[in-house]
Amino acid sequence: MLINGQPGTQISASDRGLAYGDGLYRTLEARHGTPLLWHWQWQRLAADCAALRLPCPDEVLLLSEIATVAANLERAVIKIVLTRGAGQRGYAMPAACTPTRIVSASAWGGYPPDRAADGIVARWCDTRLAIQPRLAGIKHLNRLENVLARSEWHDPAIAEGLMLDMDGTVVEGTMSNLFLVQGGELLTPLLDRCGVSGAMRACVIDTAVNLGLTVRELRLSPPQVLAAEEVFLCNSLAGIWPLRELGSQQWQPGALTRRLQQLL
Amino acid sequence: MLINGQPGTQISASDRGLAYGDGLYRTLEARHGTPLLWHWQWQRLAADCAALRLPCPDEVLLLSEIATVAANLERAVIKIVLTRGAGQRGYAMPAACTPTRIVSASAWGGYPPDRAADGIVARWCDTRLAIQPRLAGIKHLNRLENVLARSEWHDPAIAEGLMLDMDGTVVEGTMSNLFLVQGGELLTPLLDRCGVSGAMRACVIDTAVNLGLTVRELRLSPPQVLAAEEVFLCNSLAGIWPLRELGSQQWQPGALTRRLQQLL
């Protein structure tokens, strides 16, 4: 782990990342020190920094830190955390912000391969996502809703929970983004009111557009999800997981899901 | 500063308090090591622990840690932070949780006394509070909304910003709770959908009830605030600040506000 470029494992207990969740993060995979999906990870990281008015670290610096922490790992999970740094008491952003930058790596064997191959079982979460356009899409450090949603089940056979917003619109999984295939189009929830705009989501959209597919971001209801021809979930570590079962509905991994899996 | 009872200034960079804001806090004043409003602080702390399913520390232990960190300070700001501790990657709560407990003190001279004496100027914030009943009232570590709201102004003459929820209902100040006096009754926003249920708020309510006043928690609109006979804001460090000016509306500190100030 590197903290502001120095080897370390601890941060100041006065850091605003702890005090207020005033910061953001990304989780990604690296192979022999090279991050996967970096184009999209970097795009999202820079966009999130701008949205939170957080100074964005230099891209070359970040890549070199990832290479350092993951150097001896064939396959690693990289976590990047950026915060507004230590500060005086109080919500006001410090005039001169000294951000905290944490880059860490841990060895990783990947998720069980049957999830991508055969698909996963998901459930509906009772915990709803609050509607907050100012924070929508950002992978910020205010994640109590996800923690509460993930605490709703312990059955290891259920790989993911789907979350609705306060209006009952389907938004995402607790740790993944959602896509449907319907009438030859790729549909995914619009993340303008809540949810996390993941790097893999952006990559899937770009890949589908390059295939000539129509991709639409829109508000989706639970019945629309259940009626879809194909459903899959994705994130940077999981890749694409076909949805095999949700409530009483069952699916076989579909042709477009398979094609996107092959391309990514 | 004591971290899990030991002198220190740093926490693990893997702490869930940083990763997800998975924890809570309280800020309070201590005089010569004795916390003020402890009855209400402890009540709120225990309630928030229960709401987040966080093990609640022993009260005697907490009091002794406050006494230790504030021993040499005539007047101190105490901050207590409790988190779900370090954990594996992922939102799932660890089966065996080892919470992190941070108790810190800093010398404090109090807010400028004219705020309590003459009242303050406040403004309306553009940043709205999302409606999330599962987290409403809890003083948790997910405070980006407050950070964004507090970043809306820099004029030191404005002491506080009032926040509405997504429905346009008045909820609180960025760092304080709101009370109105109207027709001899004390009114305060109902905090069942968002907002922080402060210790001073609880103390004001109990004190008013003991005075034989009717106290009502309800949804309040901005025009109701502007039309109130008296308006004040409160928190554990500020005590009670009469509202002197909000937009084009002006008030004189009222009789009931003064009476509550004297009692607290």
XYZ file of C-alpha atoms in Angstrom:
528
model
C 0.000 0.000 0.000
C 1.185 3.503 -0.846
C -0.187 6.532 0.964
C 0.635 9.727 -0.883
C 3.378 7.758 -2.575
C 4.953 6.424 0.621
C 4.698 2.837 1.867
C 2.261 2.753 4.778
C -0.926 1.253 6.101
C -2.414 4.065 8.181
C -4.012 7.444 7.650
C -4.695 10.347 9.963
C -7.753 9.815 12.137
C -8.632 13.433 11.243
C -8.893 12.669 7.532
C -12.064 14.025 5.953
C -12.446 10.716 4.153
C -13.195 9.176 7.536
C -14.983 12.155 9.087
C -17.464 12.756 6.271
C -16.797 10.211 3.539
C -15.405 13.234 1.702
C -13.675 11.424 -1.124
C -14.022 8.740 -3.752
C -12.578 5.408 -4.782
C -12.151 2.902 -7.578
C -11.594 -0.821 -7.478
C -9.997 -2.518 -10.459
C -7.974 -5.488 -11.545
C -4.308 -5.376 -12.515
C -2.286 -8.079 -14.259
C 1.420 -7.933 -13.491
C 1.001 -4.301 -12.455
C -1.010 -3.197 -15.484
C -4.561 -2.043 -14.687
C -7.383 -3.401 -16.806
C -10.022 -1.086 -18.308
C -7.770 1.831 -17.421
C -9.216 4.095 -20.118
C -12.639 3.915 -18.434
C -11.343 3.836 -14.862
C -9.336 6.990 -15.444
C -12.251 8.724 -17.184
C -14.575 7.947 -14.273
C -11.966 8.887 -11.648
C -11.315 12.252 -13.278
C -15.051 12.918 -13.657
C -15.714 12.040 -10.009
C -12.862 14.294 -8.836
C -14.364 17.170 -10.809
C -17.841 16.489 -9.397
C -16.530 16.590 -5.819
C -14.089 19.450 -6.545
C -11.224 17.217 -5.474
C -7.799 17.767 -7.090
C -7.264 14.930 -9.551
C -3.920 13.151 -9.228
C -1.585 12.941 -12.194
C -2.406 9.948 -14.399
C 1.230 8.932 -14.900
C 1.844 9.078 -11.147
C -1.194 6.911 -10.464
C -0.150 4.334 -13.062
C 3.326 4.164 -11.598
C 1.911 3.666 -8.099
C -0.344 0.881 -9.346
C 2.639 -0.749 -11.029
C 4.607 -0.482 -7.774
C 2.008 -1.980 -5.436
C 1.045 -4.751 -7.870
C 4.523 -5.456 -9.231
C 4.848 -8.955 -7.809
C 1.244 -10.016 -8.288
C 0.133 -11.903 -11.378
C -3.426 -10.883 -10.685
C -4.330 -8.181 -8.161
C -7.251 -6.153 -6.923
C -6.216 -2.500 -6.862
C -8.061 -0.012 -4.746
C -7.540 3.705 -5.205
C -8.974 6.015 -2.539
C -8.781 9.793 -2.813
C -9.948 12.039 0.008
C -9.954 15.757 0.737
C -7.263 15.056 3.336
C -6.968 16.015 6.959
C -8.798 19.146 7.943
C -10.106 21.317 10.707
C -13.356 20.310 12.358
C -16.378 21.368 10.351
C -17.923 20.625 6.985
C -16.372 23.590 5.133
C -13.850 22.468 2.533
C -10.369 23.681 3.505
C -9.161 26.590 1.377
C -5.884 24.761 0.748
C -6.710 21.097 0.334
C -3.969 18.484 0.713
C -5.661 15.341 -0.607
C -4.908 11.874 0.652
C -4.148 9.284 -2.034
C -4.183 5.602 -1.122
C -3.210 2.971 -3.678
C -3.262 -0.618 -2.502
C -3.045 -4.062 -4.040
C -3.977 -7.520 -2.869
C -3.493 -10.839 -4.588
C -6.667 -12.120 -6.173
C -7.786 -15.381 -7.673
C -10.899 -14.034 -9.352
C -14.534 -14.821 -8.654
C -15.738 -18.415 -9.050
C -15.722 -18.935 -12.844
C -19.211 -20.483 -12.868
C -20.699 -17.056 -12.223
C -19.646 -15.817 -15.646
C -20.212 -19.201 -17.272
C -23.598 -20.236 -15.881
C -24.946 -16.965 -14.534
C -25.848 -15.918 -11.029
C -28.845 -15.822 -8.726
C -29.825 -12.338 -7.514
C -32.499 -11.002 -5.160
C -34.360 -7.734 -4.693
C -33.078 -5.622 -1.793
C -35.444 -3.877 0.589
C -32.958 -1.052 1.177
C -33.680 1.685 -1.336
C -31.285 4.177 -2.845
C -32.056 7.779 -1.949
C -32.517 10.201 -4.819
C -29.651 12.701 -4.769
C -28.756 14.088 -8.201
C -25.746 15.985 -6.798
C -24.017 12.696 -5.931
C -25.512 10.417 -8.602
C -23.019 8.337 -10.541
C -20.067 9.265 -8.323
C -18.157 6.417 -6.660
C -17.846 8.428 -3.436
C -17.145 7.169 0.062
C -20.749 7.563 1.347
C -21.786 3.955 0.910
C -23.948 3.103 3.916
C -26.894 2.290 1.665
C -24.841 -0.389 -0.071
C -23.642 -1.736 3.290
C -27.230 -1.987 4.548
C -28.440 -3.574 1.317
C -25.629 -6.149 1.328
C -26.454 -7.050 4.931
C -29.927 -8.240 3.934
C -28.826 -11.728 2.934
C -26.198 -14.281 3.960
C -26.989 -17.115 1.555
C -23.766 -17.598 -0.466
C -25.846 -18.940 -3.359
C -27.129 -15.398 -3.930
C -24.364 -13.446 -5.618
C -25.961 -10.026 -5.815
C -28.917 -7.889 -4.705
C -30.728 -5.463 -6.979
C -31.578 -2.046 -5.599
C -34.473 0.267 -6.375
C -34.525 3.973 -5.722
C -37.109 5.666 -3.504
C -39.457 5.916 -6.503
C -39.293 2.158 -7.131
C -37.127 2.468 -10.229
C -34.434 -0.188 -10.700
C -30.943 1.318 -10.358
C -28.186 -1.269 -9.960
C -26.800 -4.139 -7.922
C -25.168 -3.452 -4.577
C -21.761 -3.740 -6.280
C -22.582 -3.933 -9.978
C -24.363 -2.225 -12.841
C -27.344 -3.745 -14.609
C -28.052 -4.285 -18.299
C -31.066 -5.741 -20.111
C -31.431 -6.934 -23.664
C -34.864 -6.269 -25.126
C -35.860 -6.227 -28.789
C -32.228 -6.180 -29.898
C -31.441 -3.106 -27.806
C -29.208 -2.834 -24.783
C -30.943 -1.051 -21.891
C -29.399 0.160 -18.655
C -30.692 2.355 -15.818
C -30.124 6.078 -16.166
C -27.878 7.110 -13.263
C -28.824 10.780 -13.012
C -30.491 10.510 -9.583
C -28.499 7.834 -7.720
C -26.256 4.850 -8.309
C -22.622 4.371 -9.245
C -21.478 4.822 -12.805
C -18.979 1.992 -13.040
C -16.005 1.701 -15.371
C -17.203 -1.657 -16.687
C -20.624 -0.134 -17.385
C -18.950 2.555 -19.505
C -16.867 -0.078 -21.272
C -19.909 -2.249 -22.001
C -21.758 0.756 -23.440
C -18.827 1.740 -25.668
C -18.338 -1.858 -26.822
C -22.025 -2.268 -27.646
C -22.106 1.006 -29.566
C -19.071 -0.156 -31.549
C -20.995 -3.302 -32.413
C -23.680 -1.085 -33.915
C -26.155 -1.766 -31.128
C -28.594 0.783 -29.792
C -27.861 1.456 -26.135
C -30.460 3.320 -24.103
C -30.150 4.709 -20.571
C -33.599 5.023 -19.060
C -35.760 4.439 -15.998
C -36.628 0.770 -15.665
C -39.287 -0.846 -13.489
C -38.943 -4.265 -11.819
C -41.458 -5.804 -14.270
C -39.363 -4.548 -17.191
C -36.325 -6.310 -15.736
C -38.280 -9.523 -15.229
C -39.643 -9.370 -18.788
C -36.261 -8.790 -20.428
C -34.878 -11.334 -22.901
C -31.426 -11.210 -21.335
C -30.224 -9.646 -18.097
C -26.654 -9.253 -16.906
C -24.707 -7.511 -14.174
C -21.188 -6.194 -14.489
C -18.347 -4.611 -12.598
C -14.629 -4.217 -13.095
C -13.674 -7.307 -11.124
C -16.537 -9.586 -12.116
C -16.669 -8.736 -15.784
C -20.134 -9.754 -16.991
C -22.334 -12.082 -14.956
C -25.485 -13.284 -16.750
C -28.526 -13.246 -14.492
C -29.850 -16.768 -14.177
C -32.518 -16.325 -11.523
C -34.341 -13.425 -9.880
C -37.378 -14.204 -7.757
C -39.479 -16.672 -9.731
C -37.966 -15.622 -13.063
C -35.262 -17.651 -14.762
C -33.053 -17.036 -17.771
C -30.433 -18.767 -19.872
C -27.345 -16.684 -20.680
C -28.300 -14.996 -23.963
C -26.486 -14.518 -27.249
C -25.694 -10.825 -26.799
C -24.506 -11.378 -23.226
C -22.144 -14.061 -24.508
C -20.896 -11.863 -27.294
C -20.106 -9.010 -24.898
C -18.393 -11.435 -22.512
C -16.175 -12.605 -25.362
C -15.263 -9.070 -26.349
C -14.373 -7.905 -22.834
C -6.504 11.315 20.985
C -7.239 7.746 22.010
C -7.799 5.045 19.414
C -9.364 1.972 20.966
C -8.079 3.256 24.276
C -4.489 3.746 23.140
C -2.823 7.100 22.456
C -2.489 7.541 18.704
C -3.377 9.714 15.747
C -3.796 7.207 12.922
C -6.178 4.491 11.865
C -5.910 1.653 9.384
C -6.392 2.768 5.799
C -8.595 -0.338 5.455
C -11.063 0.868 8.093
C -14.674 0.638 6.953
C -15.231 4.100 8.386
C -13.040 5.401 5.580
C -14.043 2.886 2.917
C -17.816 3.325 3.250
C -18.477 5.875 5.969
C -19.607 2.802 7.910
C -19.821 4.355 11.343
C -21.071 7.314 13.328
C -19.837 10.192 15.420
C -20.744 12.779 18.019
C -19.245 16.164 18.755
C -19.679 17.666 22.191
C -18.197 20.060 24.680
C -16.365 19.028 27.842
C -15.388 21.240 30.763
C -12.365 19.981 32.683
C -12.973 16.530 31.256
C -16.715 16.371 31.991
C -18.924 16.167 28.902
C -21.917 18.494 28.698
C -25.371 17.173 27.746
C -24.051 13.667 28.308
C -27.489 12.210 29.031
C -28.655 13.142 25.531
C -25.339 12.456 23.814
C -25.241 8.956 25.216
C -28.877 8.315 24.348
C -28.301 9.386 20.756
C -25.017 7.468 20.478
C -26.598 4.249 21.720
C -29.594 4.699 19.413
C -27.364 5.318 16.409
C -25.249 2.240 17.219
C -28.398 0.147 17.311
C -29.642 1.604 14.029
C -26.367 0.743 12.279
C -25.986 -2.574 14.134
C -22.672 -1.380 15.533
C -21.572 -2.692 18.944
C -22.069 0.159 21.415
C -19.060 0.877 23.632
C -19.391 0.767 27.388
C -20.597 4.086 28.784
C -18.164 4.118 31.704
C -15.264 3.385 29.364
C -16.285 6.223 27.056
C -16.590 8.675 29.947
C -13.182 7.705 31.239
C -11.659 8.184 27.774
C -13.269 11.612 27.490
C -11.893 12.510 30.907
C -8.434 11.358 29.820
C -8.229 13.248 26.527
C -9.746 16.430 27.971
C -8.089 16.282 31.388
C -5.929 19.368 30.940
C -8.412 21.444 28.985
C -10.722 23.905 30.710
C -12.988 23.834 27.703
C -12.661 21.221 24.951
C -14.399 19.973 21.848
C -14.680 16.207 22.100
C -15.198 14.110 19.036
C -16.213 10.458 19.308
C -16.029 8.361 16.141
C -17.151 4.731 16.042
C -16.674 2.607 12.952
C -17.216 -1.011 11.991
C -13.429 -1.394 11.977
C -11.065 -2.810 9.405
C -12.539 -5.380 7.100
C -12.164 -7.387 3.962
C -13.003 -5.733 0.689
C -16.733 -5.652 0.003
C -19.853 -4.140 1.534
C -20.859 -7.197 3.592
C -20.566 -6.545 7.310
C -17.856 -8.782 8.812
C -19.279 -11.634 10.867
C -16.925 -10.746 13.715
C -16.760 -6.985 13.870
C -13.890 -5.280 15.722
C -15.070 -1.685 15.902
C -12.743 1.295 15.882
C -13.307 3.853 18.645
C -11.683 7.268 18.360
C -12.005 9.790 21.185
C -10.248 13.099 20.690
C -10.179 16.495 22.345
C -9.060 19.913 21.247
C -8.958 23.140 23.204
C -11.837 25.410 22.353
C -12.682 29.005 23.059
C -16.328 28.766 22.052
C -18.121 30.446 19.187
C -18.207 34.265 19.059
C -20.608 35.182 21.901
C -22.580 37.632 19.751
C -24.111 34.700 17.901
C -26.051 33.600 20.969
C -26.589 37.179 22.155
C -27.683 38.955 18.981
C -28.613 36.054 16.738
C -27.162 34.915 13.438
C -27.713 35.398 9.731
C -28.533 32.234 7.803
C -29.159 31.441 4.151
C -31.032 28.789 2.192
C -28.791 26.099 0.695
C -29.301 24.824 -2.837
C -27.996 21.372 -1.904
C -30.940 19.243 -0.858
C -31.010 16.350 1.576
C -31.950 13.037 -0.008
C -34.882 11.181 1.514
C -33.573 7.987 3.126
C -35.665 6.788 6.098
C -33.178 4.003 6.868
C -30.488 6.559 7.757
C -32.683 9.431 8.962
C -31.691 10.942 12.296
C -28.432 8.985 12.553
C -25.222 10.979 12.929
C -23.390 8.628 10.563
C -20.216 9.252 8.611
C -21.928 9.740 5.221
C -21.936 13.524 5.224
C -21.149 14.588 1.677
C -24.450 16.448 1.427
C -23.473 18.620 4.383
C -20.012 19.191 2.887
C -21.544 20.284 -0.423
C -24.110 22.496 1.300
C -21.460 24.174 3.471
C -19.345 24.845 0.391
C -22.061 27.065 -1.088
C -20.999 30.205 0.766
C -17.792 31.791 2.055
C -19.169 34.987 3.596
C -18.164 34.771 7.298
C -21.162 36.946 8.172
C -23.412 34.002 7.330
C -23.201 31.536 10.221
C -25.395 28.745 8.900
C -27.259 27.405 5.876
C -30.717 25.855 6.045
C -31.327 22.695 4.074
C -34.483 21.391 2.445
C -35.112 17.788 1.523
C -35.858 16.661 -2.024
C -39.550 17.407 -1.455
C -38.812 21.005 -0.475
C -39.517 20.458 3.227
C -37.239 22.284 5.684
C -35.037 19.833 7.616
C -32.143 21.497 9.472
C -29.034 23.625 9.224
C -25.842 22.131 7.784
C -24.575 21.629 11.369
C -27.567 22.471 13.540
C -31.196 21.648 14.244
C -34.004 24.111 13.698
C -36.832 25.249 15.992
C -39.700 27.677 15.447
C -42.011 29.317 17.944
C -45.537 29.807 16.630
C -48.685 30.458 18.637
C -46.962 29.513 21.883
C -45.879 26.125 20.528
C -42.377 24.905 19.787
C -42.112 23.367 16.317
C -39.220 21.417 14.849
C -38.824 19.390 11.661
C -39.704 15.717 11.885
C -36.504 13.768 11.155
C -38.008 10.521 9.916
C -36.785 10.870 6.324
C -33.421 12.632 6.607
C -31.427 14.938 8.870
C -29.438 14.482 12.060
C -31.170 14.120 15.380
C -28.810 16.147 17.550
C -28.266 15.837 21.289
C -29.043 19.525 21.832
C -32.255 19.104 19.869
C -33.296 16.311 22.234
C -32.341 18.428 25.231
C -34.309 21.444 23.947
C -37.373 19.266 23.426
C -37.145 17.752 26.924
C -36.580 21.165 28.488
C -39.546 22.679 26.660
C -41.805 19.800 27.636
C -40.731 20.267 31.259
C -41.759 23.907 30.941
C -45.214 22.697 29.981
C -44.857 23.741 26.365
C -46.348 21.849 23.465
C -43.574 20.582 21.186
C -44.498 19.311 17.759
C -42.299 17.507 15.236
C -43.742 18.015 11.785
C -42.992 18.822 8.158
C -42.352 22.524 7.734
C -42.259 24.561 4.546
C -39.937 27.538 3.933
C -42.895 29.998 4.195
C -43.753 28.531 7.613
C -40.213 29.208 8.786
C -40.309 32.761 7.457
C -43.670 33.392 9.128
C -42.621 32.065 12.548
C -42.626 34.371 15.554
C -39.243 33.132 16.732
C -36.678 30.952 14.999
C -33.543 29.447 16.469
C -30.848 26.936 15.589
C -29.027 24.737 18.036
C -26.253 22.227 18.377
C -24.151 20.864 21.198
C -21.304 23.325 20.742
C -23.286 26.407 19.805
C -26.090 26.040 22.299
C -28.976 28.120 20.964
C -28.473 30.730 18.263
C -31.507 32.944 17.596
C -32.074 33.503 13.894
C -31.803 37.218 13.155
C -31.959 37.220 9.381
C -32.916 34.787 6.622
C -33.350 36.151 3.118
C -35.433 39.289 3.431
C -36.933 38.262 6.754
C -35.640 39.623 10.047
C -36.336 38.746 13.677
C -35.456 39.908 17.160
C -34.462 37.146 19.600
C -37.797 36.178 21.170
C -38.892 35.575 24.747
C -39.080 31.783 24.536
C -35.714 31.572 22.776
C -34.207 33.621 25.596
C -35.846 31.478 28.234
C -34.484 28.276 26.700
C -31.038 29.837 26.367
C -31.085 30.660 30.075
C -32.136 27.131 31.019
C -29.477 25.378 28.910
